[in-house]
Coordinates of C-alpha atoms in Angstrom, one line a residue:
X68 CA -122.7 167.1 0.3
X69 CA -120.3 168.5 -2.2
X70 CA -119.4 172.2 -1.5
X71 CA -120.7 173.2 -5.0
X72 CA -124.0 171.3 -4.4
X73 CA -124.4 173.0 -1.0
X74 CA -123.7 176.3 -2.5
X75 CA -126.1 175.6 -5.5
X76 CA -129.1 174.6 -3.1
X77 CA -128.5 177.5 -0.8
X78 CA -128.2 180.1 -3.5
X79 CA -131.6 178.7 -4.9
X80 CA -133.4 178.8 -1.6
X81 CA -132.2 182.4 -1.1
X82 CA -133.2 183.6 -4.4
X83 CA -136.5 182.4 -3.9
X84 CA -136.8 184.3 -0.6
X85 CA -136.0 187.5 -2.6
X86 CA -132.1 187.8 -2.2
X87 CA -130.1 188.5 -5.3
X88 CA -127.7 185.5 -6.5
X89 CA -124.5 187.4 -5.4
X90 CA -125.8 188.1 -1.9
X91 CA -127.1 184.5 -1.6
X92 CA -123.7 183.2 -2.7
X93 CA -121.9 185.2 -0.1
X94 CA -124.0 184.1 2.8
X95 CA -123.7 180.5 1.6
X96 CA -119.9 180.8 1.5
X97 CA -119.9 182.5 5.0
X98 CA -122.3 179.9 6.4
X99 CA -120.4 176.8 4.9
X100 CA -118.4 174.9 7.4
X101 CA -114.8 174.7 6.7
X102 CA -112.4 171.8 7.2
X103 CA -110.1 172.1 10.2
X104 CA -106.4 172.8 9.1
X105 CA -104.4 169.8 8.8
X106 CA -101.0 169.5 7.7
X107 CA -100.1 167.3 4.5
X108 CA -99.4 163.8 5.5
X109 CA -97.4 161.5 3.3
X110 CA -99.0 158.2 4.6
X111 CA -102.6 159.3 4.3
X112 CA -104.8 156.3 3.3
X113 CA -101.7 154.1 2.7
X114 CA -102.2 150.4 3.0
X115 CA -100.2 147.7 4.8
X116 CA -98.8 146.4 1.7
X117 CA -97.8 149.8 0.4
X118 CA -96.0 150.3 3.6
X119 CA -94.2 147.1 3.2
X120 CA -93.3 148.0 -0.2
X121 CA -91.9 151.4 1.0
X122 CA -89.7 149.6 3.7
X123 CA -88.4 147.1 1.2
X124 CA -87.4 149.8 -1.3
X125 CA -85.6 151.7 1.3
X126 CA -88.0 154.9 1.1
X127 CA -89.0 154.3 4.8
X128 CA -88.0 152.5 7.9
X129 CA -90.3 151.4 10.6
X130 CA -88.9 154.1 12.8
X131 CA -89.6 156.7 10.0
X132 CA -93.1 155.4 9.6
X133 CA -93.9 155.5 13.4
X134 CA -92.4 158.9 13.7
X135 CA -94.9 160.1 10.9
X136 CA -97.8 158.7 12.7
X137 CA -96.9 160.0 16.0
X138 CA -96.7 163.5 14.4
X139 CA -100.1 162.9 12.8
X140 CA -101.5 162.1 16.1
X141 CA -100.3 165.5 17.5
X142 CA -101.5 167.3 14.4
X143 CA -105.0 165.8 14.2
X144 CA -105.9 164.3 17.5
X145 CA -104.2 166.6 20.0
X146 CA -104.4 169.9 18.0
X147 CA -105.9 171.0 14.8
X148 CA -109.3 169.1 14.5
X149 CA -108.7 167.7 18.0
X150 CA -110.4 164.5 17.3
X151 CA -109.3 163.2 20.9
X152 CA -109.4 159.6 19.8
X153 CA -106.1 158.6 21.4
X154 CA -106.1 158.1 25.1
X155 CA -102.4 157.4 25.5
X156 CA -99.3 157.2 23.3
X157 CA -96.9 154.2 23.8
X158 CA -93.7 155.9 25.2
X159 CA -91.8 152.8 23.8
X160 CA -93.0 153.2 20.4
X161 CA -89.8 154.4 18.7
X162 CA -87.9 151.7 20.7
X163 CA -90.1 149.0 19.1
X164 CA -89.7 150.5 15.6
X165 CA -86.0 150.4 16.0
X166 CA -86.1 146.8 17.0
X167 CA -88.3 146.0 14.0
X168 CA -85.7 147.7 11.7
X169 CA -82.9 145.9 13.3
X170 CA -84.6 142.4 12.8
X171 CA -85.4 143.2 9.2
X172 CA -81.8 144.3 8.6
X173 CA -80.6 141.0 10.1
X174 CA -82.8 139.0 7.7
X175 CA -85.8 138.4 10.0
X176 CA -89.1 139.5 8.7
X177 CA -92.0 138.1 10.9
X178 CA -94.9 138.7 8.3
X179 CA -97.0 141.3 6.7
X180 CA -97.3 143.2 9.9
X181 CA -93.7 143.6 10.6
X182 CA -93.1 147.2 11.6
X183 CA -96.5 148.2 11.0
X184 CA -98.2 150.7 13.7
X185 CA -101.4 149.6 15.2
X186 CA -103.8 151.4 17.6
X187 CA -105.6 149.1 20.0
X188 CA -108.6 150.0 22.3
X189 CA -108.0 151.0 25.9
X190 CA -109.8 147.8 27.2
X191 CA -107.1 145.5 25.9
X192 CA -104.2 144.6 28.2
X193 CA -100.7 145.4 27.4
X194 CA -98.1 144.4 29.8
X195 CA -95.9 147.4 29.3
X196 CA -95.8 151.1 30.3
X197 CA -99.0 152.0 29.0
X198 CA -102.4 151.6 31.1
X199 CA -105.4 149.5 30.6
X200 CA -108.4 151.3 31.9
X201 CA -111.5 150.8 29.9
X202 CA -111.7 154.7 30.1
X203 CA -112.6 154.6 33.7
X204 CA -110.6 156.6 36.4
X205 CA -111.1 153.6 38.8
X206 CA -108.3 151.9 36.8
X207 CA -106.3 154.9 35.9
X208 CA -102.7 154.8 36.8
X209 CA -102.4 151.0 36.6
X210 CA -101.0 148.6 34.1
X211 CA -101.9 145.1 33.3
X212 CA -99.5 142.4 34.4
X213 CA -99.2 140.8 31.0
X214 CA -100.3 141.1 27.4
X215 CA -103.7 140.1 26.1
X216 CA -103.4 137.0 23.9
X217 CA -104.0 139.1 20.8
X218 CA -101.4 141.6 21.8
X219 CA -98.9 138.7 22.3
X220 CA -99.9 137.8 18.6
X221 CA -99.4 141.4 17.5
X222 CA -95.9 141.5 18.9
X223 CA -95.0 138.0 17.5
X224 CA -96.1 139.2 14.0
X225 CA -93.7 142.3 14.4
X226 CA -96.5 144.7 14.6
X227 CA -95.9 148.0 16.9
X228 CA -98.7 149.2 19.2
X229 CA -98.2 152.9 18.9
X230 CA -101.1 154.1 21.1
X231 CA -104.4 153.1 22.9
X232 CA -107.7 154.5 21.8
X233 CA -110.3 156.1 23.7
X234 CA -113.7 154.4 24.2
X235 CA -117.1 154.8 25.5
X236 CA -116.3 154.0 29.3
X237 CA -116.7 150.4 30.2
X238 CA -117.3 149.6 26.6
X239 CA -120.6 151.5 26.6
X240 CA -122.1 149.4 29.3
X241 CA -122.5 151.7 32.3
X242 CA -125.5 153.8 31.5
X243 CA -128.7 153.5 29.7
X244 CA -128.3 157.3 28.8
X245 CA -124.6 157.3 27.9
X246 CA -123.0 159.3 25.0
X247 CA -120.9 157.1 22.9
X248 CA -117.2 158.1 22.8
X249 CA -117.2 159.7 26.1
X250 CA -115.1 158.3 29.0
X251 CA -114.0 159.7 32.4
X252 CA -110.4 159.2 31.6
X253 CA -110.3 160.2 28.0
X254 CA -113.1 162.7 27.6
X255 CA -115.2 162.9 24.4
X256 CA -113.9 161.4 20.9
X257 CA -115.3 163.3 17.8
X258 CA -116.1 162.2 14.4
X259 CA -113.4 163.1 11.9
X260 CA -115.9 163.6 9.0
X261 CA -117.9 166.1 11.0
X262 CA -116.4 167.1 14.4
X263 CA -119.8 167.7 16.1
X264 CA -120.9 164.2 15.2
X265 CA -120.7 161.2 17.3
X266 CA -118.1 158.4 16.3
X267 CA -120.1 155.6 17.8
X268 CA -119.4 153.3 20.6
X269 CA -117.8 151.6 22.3
X270 CA -114.7 151.3 20.0
X271 CA -115.2 155.1 19.1
X272 CA -111.6 155.8 19.5
X273 CA -110.4 152.9 17.2
X274 CA -112.8 154.1 14.5
X275 CA -112.0 157.6 14.6
X276 CA -108.2 157.0 14.8
X277 CA -108.2 154.6 12.0
X278 CA -110.3 156.7 9.8
X279 CA -108.1 159.7 10.5
X280 CA -105.1 157.9 9.5
X281 CA -103.5 158.0 12.9
X282 CA -102.2 154.3 12.4
X283 CA -101.9 151.9 9.6
X284 CA -104.7 149.7 11.3
X285 CA -106.8 149.7 14.5
X286 CA -108.4 147.0 16.6
X287 CA -111.9 147.4 18.6
X288 CA -114.0 145.1 20.7
X289 CA -117.6 144.3 20.1
X290 CA -120.5 142.8 22.3
X291 CA -123.2 144.2 20.0
X292 CA -122.3 146.6 17.4
X293 CA -119.1 148.0 19.0
X294 CA -116.8 147.2 16.0
X295 CA -119.3 147.4 13.2
X296 CA -121.0 150.7 14.3
X297 CA -117.8 152.9 14.6
X298 CA -116.5 151.1 11.4
X299 CA -119.6 152.2 9.5
X300 CA -120.0 155.6 10.9
X301 CA -116.1 156.4 10.4
X302 CA -116.0 155.0 6.9
X303 CA -114.0 151.9 7.7
X304 CA -114.0 148.1 7.0
X305 CA -114.8 146.3 10.3
X306 CA -114.7 142.6 11.1
X307 CA -116.7 141.2 14.0
X308 CA -115.4 137.6 14.0
X309 CA -117.0 134.5 15.1
X310 CA -116.7 134.4 19.0
X311 CA -113.6 132.2 19.5
X312 CA -111.7 133.1 16.4
X313 CA -109.7 135.6 18.4
X314 CA -109.0 135.1 22.1
X315 CA -110.6 137.4 24.7
X316 CA -108.0 136.7 27.4
X317 CA -106.8 139.9 28.7
X318 CA -109.7 142.0 27.4
X319 CA -112.0 143.7 29.9
X320 CA -115.2 141.9 29.5
X321 CA -118.9 142.4 29.2
X322 CA -120.2 139.1 27.8
X323 CA -118.4 135.8 27.7
X324 CA -120.9 134.6 25.0
X325 CA -120.8 137.7 22.7
X326 CA -117.6 139.5 23.3
X327 CA -114.8 139.6 20.5
X328 CA -112.1 141.9 19.4
X329 CA -111.9 142.7 15.8
X330 CA -110.1 144.6 13.1
X331 CA -110.9 148.1 12.2
X332 CA -109.2 149.2 8.8
X333 CA -109.6 151.4 5.7
X334 CA -109.5 148.4 3.3
X335 CA -110.8 144.8 3.3
X336 CA -107.3 143.6 2.4
X337 CA -105.8 145.2 5.5
X338 CA -108.6 143.9 7.6
X339 CA -108.0 140.3 6.3
X340 CA -104.3 140.7 6.9
X341 CA -105.0 141.6 10.6
X342 CA -107.7 139.1 11.2
X343 CA -105.2 136.0 10.1
X344 CA -102.4 137.2 12.1
X345 CA -104.0 137.2 15.5
X346 CA -105.9 133.7 15.4
X347 CA -105.1 130.8 17.5
X348 CA -106.1 128.5 20.3
X349 CA -105.6 130.1 23.6
X350 CA -105.7 128.0 27.0
X351 CA -106.8 131.1 28.7
X352 CA -110.1 131.3 26.5
X353 CA -111.8 128.1 26.3
X354 CA -114.0 129.5 23.5
X355 CA -110.9 129.4 21.0
X356 CA -110.8 125.5 21.2
X357 CA -113.7 125.6 18.7
X358 CA -111.6 127.5 16.2
X359 CA -109.0 124.6 15.9
X360 CA -109.0 123.6 12.2
X361 CA -111.4 126.3 11.1
X362 CA -109.2 129.3 10.7
X363 CA -106.3 130.4 8.5
X364 CA -103.3 132.8 8.9
X365 CA -104.1 134.2 5.4
X366 CA -107.5 135.6 4.9
X367 CA -106.3 137.4 1.9
X368 CA -106.4 134.1 -0.1
X369 CA -110.0 134.4 0.0
X370 CA -110.1 138.1 -1.7
X371 CA -111.6 137.9 -5.2
X372 CA -112.7 140.9 -7.1
X373 CA -115.2 138.7 -9.0
X374 CA -116.4 137.1 -5.7
X375 CA -120.1 138.2 -5.8
X376 CA -120.6 136.4 -9.4
X377 CA -123.1 133.6 -8.6
X378 CA -123.4 134.4 -4.8
X379 CA -126.9 134.3 -3.2
X380 CA -127.5 137.3 -0.9
X381 CA -130.4 137.6 1.4
X382 CA -131.7 141.1 1.9
X383 CA -132.6 142.2 5.4
X384 CA -135.7 144.6 5.4
X385 CA -137.4 144.4 8.7
X386 CA -135.9 145.6 11.9
X387 CA -133.4 148.1 10.3
X388 CA -135.2 151.3 11.4
X389 CA -133.4 153.5 9.0
X390 CA -134.3 156.8 7.3
X391 CA -135.4 157.4 3.8
X392 CA -132.1 158.9 3.0
X393 CA -130.1 156.0 4.3
X394 CA -132.6 153.7 2.4
X395 CA -131.4 155.2 -0.7
X396 CA -127.8 154.3 0.1
X397 CA -129.0 150.8 0.8
X398 CA -130.8 150.5 -2.6
X399 CA -127.6 151.8 -4.4
X400 CA -125.6 149.1 -2.6
X401 CA -128.1 146.3 -3.6
X402 CA -127.9 147.5 -7.2
X403 CA -124.2 147.3 -7.0
X404 CA -124.5 143.7 -5.5
X405 CA -126.6 142.6 -8.7
X406 CA -124.4 144.3 -11.1
X407 CA -121.5 142.5 -9.7
X408 CA -123.2 139.2 -10.3
X409 CA -125.1 138.3 -7.0
X410 CA -128.5 137.0 -6.9
X411 CA -130.7 138.7 -4.3
X412 CA -133.3 136.9 -2.3
X413 CA -135.3 140.0 -1.3
X414 CA -136.6 140.0 1.4
X415 CA -134.9 137.6 3.8
X416 CA -136.2 138.9 7.2
X417 CA -135.4 137.7 10.6
X418 CA -138.7 136.7 12.3
X419 CA -137.2 136.6 15.9
X420 CA -135.4 139.9 16.1
X421 CA -138.0 141.7 18.0
X422 CA -137.9 138.9 20.7
X423 CA -134.1 139.1 21.4
X424 CA -133.6 142.5 22.8
X425 CA -134.7 142.1 26.4
X426 CA -133.2 138.6 26.8
X427 CA -129.9 139.8 25.3
X428 CA -129.6 142.7 27.8
X429 CA -130.2 140.4 30.8
X430 CA -127.7 137.9 29.7
X431 CA -125.2 140.7 29.2
X432 CA -125.8 142.0 32.7
X433 CA -125.4 138.5 34.3
X434 CA -122.3 138.0 32.3
X435 CA -120.8 141.5 32.9
X436 CA -120.8 141.1 36.7
X437 CA -119.2 137.6 36.5
X438 CA -116.7 138.4 34.0
X439 CA -115.7 141.8 35.2
X440 CA -115.1 140.6 38.7
X441 CA -113.0 137.7 37.4
X442 CA -111.0 140.2 35.3
X443 CA -110.3 142.5 38.2
X444 CA -108.9 139.7 40.1
X445 CA -106.2 139.5 37.6
X446 CA -104.9 143.1 37.9
X447 CA -103.4 142.7 41.4
X448 CA -102.7 145.1 44.1
X449 CA -102.3 148.1 41.6
X450 CA -106.2 148.1 41.2
X451 CA -108.0 148.1 44.7
X452 CA -111.4 147.6 43.3
X453 CA -112.5 143.9 43.1
X454 CA -116.3 143.8 42.8
X455 CA -119.1 145.7 40.8
X456 CA -120.0 147.3 44.2
X457 CA -116.5 148.7 44.6
X458 CA -116.8 150.4 41.1
X459 CA -120.1 151.9 42.0
X460 CA -118.7 153.3 45.2
X461 CA -115.7 154.8 43.3
X462 CA -118.0 156.4 40.9
X463 CA -120.2 157.9 43.5
X464 CA -117.2 159.2 45.5
X465 CA -116.0 160.8 42.3
X466 CA -119.3 161.8 40.8
X467 CA -118.0 165.2 39.4
X468 CA -115.4 163.5 37.3
X469 CA -117.1 160.1 36.5
X470 CA -120.8 161.1 36.2
X471 CA -121.0 164.6 35.0
X472 CA -123.4 163.7 32.1
X473 CA -124.8 160.2 32.7
X474 CA -125.2 157.8 35.6
X475 CA -124.3 154.0 36.1
X476 CA -127.7 152.3 36.1
X477 CA -126.3 149.3 34.5
X478 CA -123.5 148.8 36.9
X479 CA -126.1 148.9 39.6
X480 CA -128.4 146.5 37.9
X481 CA -125.5 144.1 37.4
X482 CA -124.4 144.4 41.1
X483 CA -127.8 142.9 41.9
X484 CA -127.8 139.6 39.8
X485 CA -126.7 136.3 40.9
X486 CA -124.3 133.8 39.6
X487 CA -124.3 132.2 36.2
X488 CA -125.6 129.1 37.9
X489 CA -129.0 130.7 38.4
X490 CA -131.8 128.9 36.2
X491 CA -133.0 132.3 35.0
X492 CA -129.7 133.0 33.4
X493 CA -129.5 129.6 31.8
X494 CA -133.0 130.2 30.4
X495 CA -132.2 133.4 29.1
X496 CA -129.2 132.3 27.2
X497 CA -130.9 129.3 25.9
X498 CA -133.5 131.6 24.4
X499 CA -130.9 134.0 22.8
X500 CA -129.2 131.0 21.2
X501 CA -132.4 129.5 19.9
X502 CA -133.7 133.0 18.5
X503 CA -130.5 134.1 16.9
X504 CA -129.2 130.7 15.6
X505 CA -131.6 127.9 14.9
X506 CA -134.6 130.3 14.4
X507 CA -132.4 133.3 13.1
X508 CA -129.3 133.1 11.0
X509 CA -129.0 129.4 10.5
X510 CA -132.7 129.2 9.4
X511 CA -132.4 132.0 6.7
X512 CA -129.1 130.7 5.3
X513 CA -130.5 127.1 4.9
X514 CA -134.0 128.1 3.8
X515 CA -132.9 130.2 1.0
X516 CA -129.4 128.6 0.3
X517 CA -127.7 131.9 0.9
X518 CA -124.0 132.7 1.0
X519 CA -124.7 135.7 3.2
X520 CA -127.3 138.1 4.5
X521 CA -126.8 141.9 4.0
X522 CA -128.3 144.9 5.9
X523 CA -127.3 148.5 6.6
X524 CA -124.8 148.5 9.4
X525 CA -126.1 151.6 11.0
X526 CA -127.5 155.0 9.8
X527 CA -125.1 158.1 9.6
X528 CA -123.6 159.7 12.8
X529 CA -125.8 161.6 15.0
X530 CA -124.8 164.9 16.9
X531 CA -122.8 164.6 20.2
X532 CA -125.3 165.2 22.8
X533 CA -124.0 164.9 26.5
X534 CA -127.4 166.1 27.7
X535 CA -129.8 163.6 26.0
X536 CA -127.4 160.8 25.3
X537 CA -127.2 158.7 22.2
X538 CA -129.9 158.4 19.4
X539 CA -128.9 155.5 17.3
X540 CA -130.0 155.6 13.6
X541 CA -131.0 151.9 13.0
X542 CA -128.9 149.2 12.3
X543 CA -128.4 145.4 11.8
X544 CA -125.6 144.2 14.3
X545 CA -127.8 142.2 16.9
X546 CA -128.4 139.1 15.2
X547 CA -124.7 138.2 14.5
X548 CA -123.7 139.7 18.1
X549 CA -126.2 137.5 19.9
X550 CA -125.5 134.3 17.8
X551 CA -121.7 134.8 18.1
X552 CA -121.5 134.7 14.3
X553 CA -119.2 136.9 12.1
X554 CA -120.1 139.9 10.2
X555 CA -118.2 142.3 8.0
X556 CA -119.0 146.0 7.4
X557 CA -117.9 147.8 4.3
X558 CA -118.3 151.4 3.4
X559 CA -121.3 151.7 1.0
X560 CA -122.0 155.5 0.6
X561 CA -122.8 158.5 2.7
X562 CA -125.6 160.7 3.6
X563 CA -124.6 164.5 3.5
X564 CA -121.0 163.4 3.8
X565 CA -121.6 161.1 6.7
X566 CA -120.3 157.4 5.8
X567 CA -123.0 154.5 5.9
X568 CA -121.6 150.9 5.7
X569 CA -123.2 147.7 4.4
X570 CA -123.0 144.6 6.6
X571 CA -122.4 141.0 5.4
X572 CA -123.6 138.5 7.8
X573 CA -122.9 134.6 7.8
X574 CA -122.6 131.4 9.7
X575 CA -119.9 130.4 12.1
X576 CA -116.4 130.5 11.0
X577 CA -117.4 131.9 7.5
X578 CA -115.1 134.9 7.9
X579 CA -113.4 133.8 4.4
X580 CA -116.6 133.7 2.5
X581 CA -117.8 137.0 3.9
X582 CA -114.4 138.7 3.1
X583 CA -114.7 137.4 -0.4
X584 CA -118.1 139.0 -0.9
X585 CA -117.1 142.2 1.1
X586 CA -114.0 142.5 -1.1
X587 CA -115.9 142.2 -4.4
X588 CA -118.4 144.8 -3.2
X589 CA -115.5 147.2 -2.1
X590 CA -113.9 146.9 -5.4
X591 CA -117.2 147.5 -7.2
X592 CA -118.2 150.6 -5.2
X593 CA -114.8 152.1 -4.0
X594 CA -117.1 154.0 -1.6
X595 CA -114.7 155.0 1.2
X596 CA -113.7 158.8 1.2
X597 CA -111.0 160.0 3.6
X598 CA -112.4 162.4 6.2
X599 CA -112.1 166.2 5.9
X600 CA -112.6 167.2 9.5
X601 CA -115.5 169.6 8.9
X602 CA -116.6 171.5 11.9
X603 CA -120.3 170.7 11.5
X604 CA -123.0 169.7 8.9
X605 CA -123.4 172.3 6.1
X606 CA -127.0 174.1 6.8
X607 CA -129.2 175.8 4.4
X608 CA -130.1 179.5 4.9

């Protein structure tokens, strides 16, 4: 809500109650939340291309850019608004920036990410002096023995990992009553739009950091909603790629069939640049073999401001569970699609969505145990924990630090399941694949000859509540997540100043097509607004 609108509505209410306009105005001003103080920032909302232009012109160096972002982290994340999205700053960031500058000076420019600062989620391995902990104190103090594949790709592209982001501990798969954005190691991340609101999980820190301009771009991970939800709620573009487009090797897992990392950026162009830079077949992740011949290193080639002309877009109606205020944002977004030349097939509903939930959860529990125990074996003697039972015992022994607000019901459930060879698991996985693919996304795309399906990504951010836990405000992430298919969320509008995104969902390896549609929508709406770090929601008297 704009400040003048808030004052106008509050004054009207107060006059109706018998107060004079002058008194009502003074009370409204006194009650209006104020933005937290933030120093001016030269690089606010800057794009990757603009940073590269500035470096080429001599305005900046990679070192100068990194210094500015490190100061921004201090000013916004560690003091001032205290967003608390960064769990650890890279002690080698300036050294890496100097190396990037030296390479450029010698005539070696590795690509569009050369010298560009990136923040990654703290469940992604870095074989350096930073830790990789998934936010858990059970892994605190230990570093991974080598880089994750996507970190190797980042370094090969010349990017600079300047920090790791806080997250919902164990990627929000520890408790059925958790609060997104909280971890034992990192504490609670806050939403930069309204600091008492939740940033959504599990890539909460990546979302808040990217939106608050703490780095040029950010990376999160998703099993179901954990890239697109924090992107939507923090006013970002988020890409949940086809499973296998980016390698998962060196990423602390939940689900071998649904996990993927993905870009979280302020523009579609930056997300496309980041997406293409990290693709590639990886012998450590068998799922990437299917990506051979189906990816590109330059997804910006798909971007077209007129890309919605002639497109057929299915409109998801059932299963969103959104409020009437969010519905208005949705209708406005649909009008924008039509005005940009798209033909809407409305409705285009999934008939199997309600059947997926229980089976999806059970599949994730099975895969969590198998995947996490395999991952822990890669961490060597620095991490004494090797099994799910070990982690449960650690949390119990450190209950005051690890479980002051919620428990570990999911860890306990996972410890009790059998191996992935069990017939029950195989049946559950087959059910999920059938309901989400052949009877889900594939069916709608084919039946209606669609280029994509759209739905509100998630409703606006809810208040942080460490007593009662999360209360999600609807959304559309599950079908793409379970299918392993791509989705792209783009800012679509806001509800009382809290961002809401629109998701474009499609078939496997269709990232280019989705980005074309998403870019055209972005250019039509220009819906992203930088956060103001308000202390709370404006309230009427």
